């Protein structure tokens, strides 16, 4: 696991459900807020094909790929609806006292 990287201020993220993309150490990472207001960090590229998951729909803790409808759990990275069968990597995210959003990249998928 790498060192935490400051991505942005929490004020720069969507205040409601939504996602943005950040490049962290050369990797495209989606930072998303779910329906409960929780933040998640995960690889932005769908494991089915090379498109951005951040452009998909978020419902609860899931994000749905806009191209073919695969759904991924944003906490575990698990694919929960076909056609994707390969998990995406999820990353550790925390918000510091000063509002900095810190992401620690994981190189492997977790929890699946
Ligand atoms: S590219 Fe995401 S489901 Fe096909």
Coordinates of C-alpha atoms and ligand atoms in Angstrom, one line a residue:
X1 CA 0.0 0.0 0.0
X2 CA 1.3 3.5 -0.8
X3 CA 1.3 6.7 1.2
X4 CA -1.8 8.8 1.6
X5 CA -2.1 11.5 -1.2
X6 CA -4.0 14.7 -0.8
X7 CA -6.5 14.8 -3.7
X8 CA -8.5 18.0 -3.0
X9 CA -10.5 19.7 -0.3
X10 CA -13.8 18.1 0.7
X11 CA -15.5 21.3 -0.4
X12 CA -14.5 20.6 -4.0
X13 CA -16.4 17.3 -4.1
X14 CA -20.1 17.0 -5.0
X15 CA -22.2 17.9 -1.9
X16 CA -24.8 15.4 -3.0
X17 CA -24.7 12.0 -4.8
X18 CA -22.1 12.2 -7.6
X19 CA -18.5 11.4 -8.6
X20 CA -15.4 13.2 -9.8
X21 CA -12.2 11.7 -11.2
X22 CA -8.7 12.4 -9.9
X23 CA -5.4 11.2 -11.2
X24 CA -3.3 9.8 -8.4
X25 CA 0.2 8.5 -9.1
X26 CA -0.8 8.0 -12.8
X27 CA -4.0 6.2 -12.0
X28 CA -7.5 7.4 -12.7
X29 CA -9.4 7.2 -9.4
X30 CA -13.1 8.0 -8.9
X31 CA -14.1 9.8 -5.7
X32 CA -17.8 9.3 -5.2
X33 CA -20.4 10.3 -2.7
X34 CA -23.1 7.7 -2.1
X35 CA -26.8 8.1 -1.3
X36 CA -26.0 8.1 2.5
X37 CA -23.4 10.9 2.0
X38 CA -20.4 8.6 2.5
X39 CA -17.3 9.0 0.3
X40 CA -15.6 6.2 -1.7
X41 CA -12.5 6.0 -3.8
X42 CA -12.1 3.3 -6.5
X43 CA -10.5 2.8 -9.9
X44 CA -12.4 4.8 -12.4
X45 CA -12.1 2.3 -15.2
X46 CA -14.9 -0.3 -15.6
X47 CA -13.5 -3.8 -15.5
X48 CA -15.6 -4.7 -18.5
X49 CA -14.2 -2.2 -20.9
X50 CA -12.2 1.0 -20.9
X51 CA -14.8 3.6 -19.8
X52 CA -15.2 6.0 -16.9
X53 CA -17.3 4.7 -14.0
X54 CA -17.6 8.2 -12.6
X55 CA -20.0 9.0 -15.5
X56 CA -22.4 6.3 -14.3
X57 CA -25.4 6.4 -12.0
X58 CA -25.0 6.0 -8.2
X59 CA -27.7 4.4 -6.2
X60 CA -27.0 3.5 -2.5
X61 CA -23.5 2.2 -2.3
X62 CA -23.5 1.0 -6.0
X63 CA -22.3 2.7 -9.2
X64 CA -23.7 1.5 -12.5
X65 CA -21.6 1.7 -15.6
X66 CA -23.2 3.8 -18.2
X67 CA -22.2 1.7 -21.2
X68 CA -23.5 -1.8 -20.5
X69 CA -25.1 -1.5 -17.0
X70 CA -22.6 -3.4 -14.8
X71 CA -23.0 -2.4 -11.2
X72 CA -20.1 -2.3 -8.7
X73 CA -20.2 -2.1 -4.9
X74 CA -18.2 1.1 -4.2
X75 CA -17.1 -0.3 -0.8
X76 CA -15.8 -3.7 -1.8
X77 CA -15.3 -3.2 -5.6
X78 CA -17.3 -6.4 -6.3
X79 CA -19.3 -6.6 -9.5
X80 CA -22.9 -7.2 -8.6
X81 CA -24.5 -7.1 -12.0
X82 CA -23.3 -8.5 -15.3
X83 CA -21.7 -8.2 -17.8
X84 CA -18.6 -7.3 -15.6
X85 CA -17.2 -10.2 -13.6
X86 CA -13.9 -8.7 -12.5
X87 CA -13.8 -6.6 -9.3
X88 CA -12.4 -3.0 -9.4
X89 CA -9.8 -1.9 -6.9
X90 CA -11.1 0.2 -4.0
X91 CA -8.9 2.6 -2.1
X92 CA -8.7 4.0 1.4
X93 CA -10.2 7.4 1.7
X94 CA -10.3 9.7 4.7
X95 CA -11.0 13.4 5.3
X96 CA -8.5 15.2 7.6
X97 CA -9.5 17.7 10.2
X98 CA -8.6 20.6 7.8
X99 CA -11.0 19.1 5.1
X100 CA -8.3 17.5 3.0
X101 CA -9.4 14.4 1.2
X102 CA -6.6 11.8 1.5
X103 CA -6.5 8.7 -0.6
X104 CA -4.2 5.7 -0.1
X105 CA -4.0 3.6 -3.2
X106 CA -4.3 -0.2 -3.0
X107 CA -2.8 -2.2 -5.8
X108 CA -5.2 -5.1 -5.4
X109 CA -8.9 -5.5 -5.0
X110 CA -10.2 -5.9 -1.4
X111 CA -13.0 -7.7 0.2
X112 CA -13.9 -9.9 -2.8
Ligands
LIG1 S1 -18.0 -1.0 -20.2 FE1 -18.8 -1.0 -18.2 S2 -20.3 -2.6 -18.3 FE2 -19.4 -2.7 -20.2

